[in-house]
Amino acid sequence: MRAKHALLGAAAALALAPAAFAERGSDGQVNIIYWQGPSTMNPYLSGGIKELEAASLSLEPLARYDPDGNMVPFLAETVPTLENGGVSEDLKSVTWKIKPGLLWSDGTPVTSADVRFTWQYCTAEGGGCSQSEKYNDVADVETPDELTAIVRFSVPKPYPYGPFVGNQAPILQAAQFADCLGPKAPGCTSANFMPVGTGPFIVTDFRPNDVIALKANEHYRDPEKPAFSTVNFKGGGDAMAAGRSVLETGEYDFAWNLQLAPEVLDQMAAAGKGEVEVAFGTLVERIMVNFTDPDPKWGERRATADHPHPFLTDKAVRQALSMAIDRDLLTEIGYGQAGRTTCNVLAAPEIYASEANEGCLVQDIEGAKALLDQAGWVPGPDGVRQKDGMRLSMLFQSSTNAVRQDFQALIKQWWSEIGVESELRNVDASVFFGGDPGSPDTFQKFYADVEMYANSFDGTDPEAYMANWECKQAPRPETQWQGNNMPRYCNAAYDALVAEMAKTGKMDERIALAKKMNDILMQDYVILPLVHRGRVSARATSLGGFVMNAWDSELWNAADWYRVK
C-alpha cells in the first residue's frame, strides 16, 4: 500500500546515513514493543513470527529479502545464480561465498563450518526443527575452505534458495550449539535465549514472554552501525497498549503487528507521534482444522495421527464450517483497507493466487445446513447436530486479541445457525505461539478442534511454504511438537506435488503446481482462509531509517535505524 513511500524512505535514509552513523551507539536506546512477547531467540525452535522477528536482530542468513521481495546478500558476498556460476548446471548444488572478515559477536570468525552445522542442527534425528522444510532435499553441505559452503541436493533444485536464506533460516554458531543437537535442543536455555550472532545487536538479558535487553554488537561488520547503543525489546500486553505507546505517547519507537480495528488505528495516528506502516505480503488469517482427536483420554498421543478426529475427518462437516462464514464482514470489521477477503492460503504473490476457490466469498448458511443433512448429521433436541451418538461440538481456540475474539464470537454464531456448537478459548499470544514443548497451550500442540491464527512465509517463492503440509511436518512428541502441519493432514498425492515442485524449473509449471497444492488444501477444507492481511505496525516520527518489509523480518534493517534529531 505504501510501496512508493517505502522507496522514498529508503532513499532518504541512504542520503542521511553518513551523518546519522558518525559513531556506533551515538543515538542511545531504541525502544521496541511486541505485544506478543518472544519465548526464545532461536527461530528453529518456534513457528511463531514473533520469535523469527526478535531473533533477526542477532541471527542472520546468508541472504534475505528486501521490501520489494528481491533476494539480497547479507553474510554472503553475492547471491549465487546459474549466470555467475554459483548454481551448478545440473541444478544439484549451490555454492555460497561468505564475506571475508565476518566475526561472531564473541569475536571469533564466521566460517563455512557454521553453515554446515546449521543444516545438521535442523535435521538432527530426534530433534524438532520448526523450519525443517527449508532444508528439504539437502544431501550434504561441503566446506572446501573456511569461506565456501557448497549445498548439495539429492535432486535437481531449480530454486535452491531454501537453506540459509530469509529470516526463517539464519546461521547458528557451531561452537555455541554443538551440544544442542536433536532431543537436547530445547534444553540449551543459555544458547536459545542468548545466541552468539552476527547481527547488529546481541542479547544481554532475556526474560521469556517479557523483556529482552540487547546492546550493539561491537564486532558488527559495519564499524559505524548500529546507531543505537541498546535495545529495550518489550513483550506482552496487548495490541491496543502497544499502538498507543508509539502513536499517542511516544514512549516506544516501533510497535509490531497492530491487530486493531481500522478506526482505532486512525484515532491513535491523529495524535501525531508516529505513523502507521502497512505492507501486503503473504500473511493470511486462517482457521486450521484438526484431523486428529485432541481428547485428553489419549494421554501423550492425543492430537496425533494415532487417533483420527471423530467428526472433522468428515469432509462435509469441514465444508459446512467454511460455507457458514461471512468473510466480507470479518474483513470489514477486523482490518478495513489493511485486509482483503481470500479463499486461498497461498494468497500472494499474485501470480500464485488461485481463482478456483472463489465460492467461499459468499456465505451460504442454508447450503451448509443442506450439506450436513445429506451427510446424515441431524439436529438433536438442543439444536446441535448429531450422528451415531456423536455431537458436532467443538473447542475453538485462538490467541488473545480483540479482533480475534470478535471473529470467534461471530463465527461461533454462524456455526450455531447450522447446528454446530463451539466453545471459545483464547490463550495469551506469547504462550500460544511460544513453541514450548512442555506447554499444553501452543498452536503446535493443537489441543482443540479448530484454531485460528495468521502465518506467512519469507520471500516470494512458495516452495518451502507449501511443503508445510507434507505428512512429515505434523507436530508430534517425536518432533518435540515442532512442525508446521498443524492440521496433521496427510495426503500422498499432496506430498508428491511438493516433491515435483522441488525439481521443477519452468516458472509457469511452478505456478501451476503451487496453485494445485493450494487447491487441494482448500477443496479438502484442511484450512479455512479468512483474510489476506497487510502487515500493520507503527513507528515513531523520531525513528529514521525504518523501511517496512512484508517479505522478511520487519526488523530486517535495524542496523540502519537512527534517531531523527
Coordinates of N, CA and C in Angstrom, one line a residue, residues 289-292 308-318:
V289 N -8.1 -26.8 10.8 CA -9.0 -27.9 11.2 C -8.2 -29.1 11.6
N290 N -8.4 -29.6 12.8 CA -7.7 -30.7 13.4 C -8.2 -32.0 12.9
F291 N -7.3 -32.7 12.1 CA -7.7 -34.1 11.6 C -7.5 -35.1 12.7
T292 N -7.0 -34.8 13.8 CA -6.7 -35.8 14.9 C -7.5 -35.4 16.1
P308 N -7.5 -40.5 14.8 CA -8.2 -39.6 13.9 C -9.4 -38.9 14.6
H309 N -9.7 -37.7 14.2 CA -10.8 -36.9 14.8 C -12.1 -37.6 14.5
P310 N -13.0 -37.6 15.5 CA -14.3 -38.4 15.4 C -15.3 -37.8 14.4
F311 N -15.2 -36.5 14.1 CA -16.1 -36.0 13.1 C -15.5 -34.9 12.1
L312 N -14.3 -34.4 12.4 CA -13.7 -33.4 11.5 C -13.0 -34.2 10.3
T313 N -12.9 -35.5 10.4 CA -12.4 -36.2 9.3 C -13.5 -36.4 8.2
D314 N -14.8 -35.9 8.5 CA -15.9 -35.9 7.5 C -15.8 -34.6 6.7
K315 N -15.5 -34.7 5.5 CA -15.3 -33.5 4.6 C -16.6 -32.7 4.6
A316 N -17.7 -33.3 4.7 CA -19.0 -32.5 4.7 C -19.0 -31.5 5.9
V317 N -18.5 -32.0 7.0 CA -18.5 -31.1 8.2 C -17.6 -29.9 8.0
R318 N -16.4 -30.2 7.5 CA -15.4 -29.2 7.3 C -15.9 -28.2 6.2

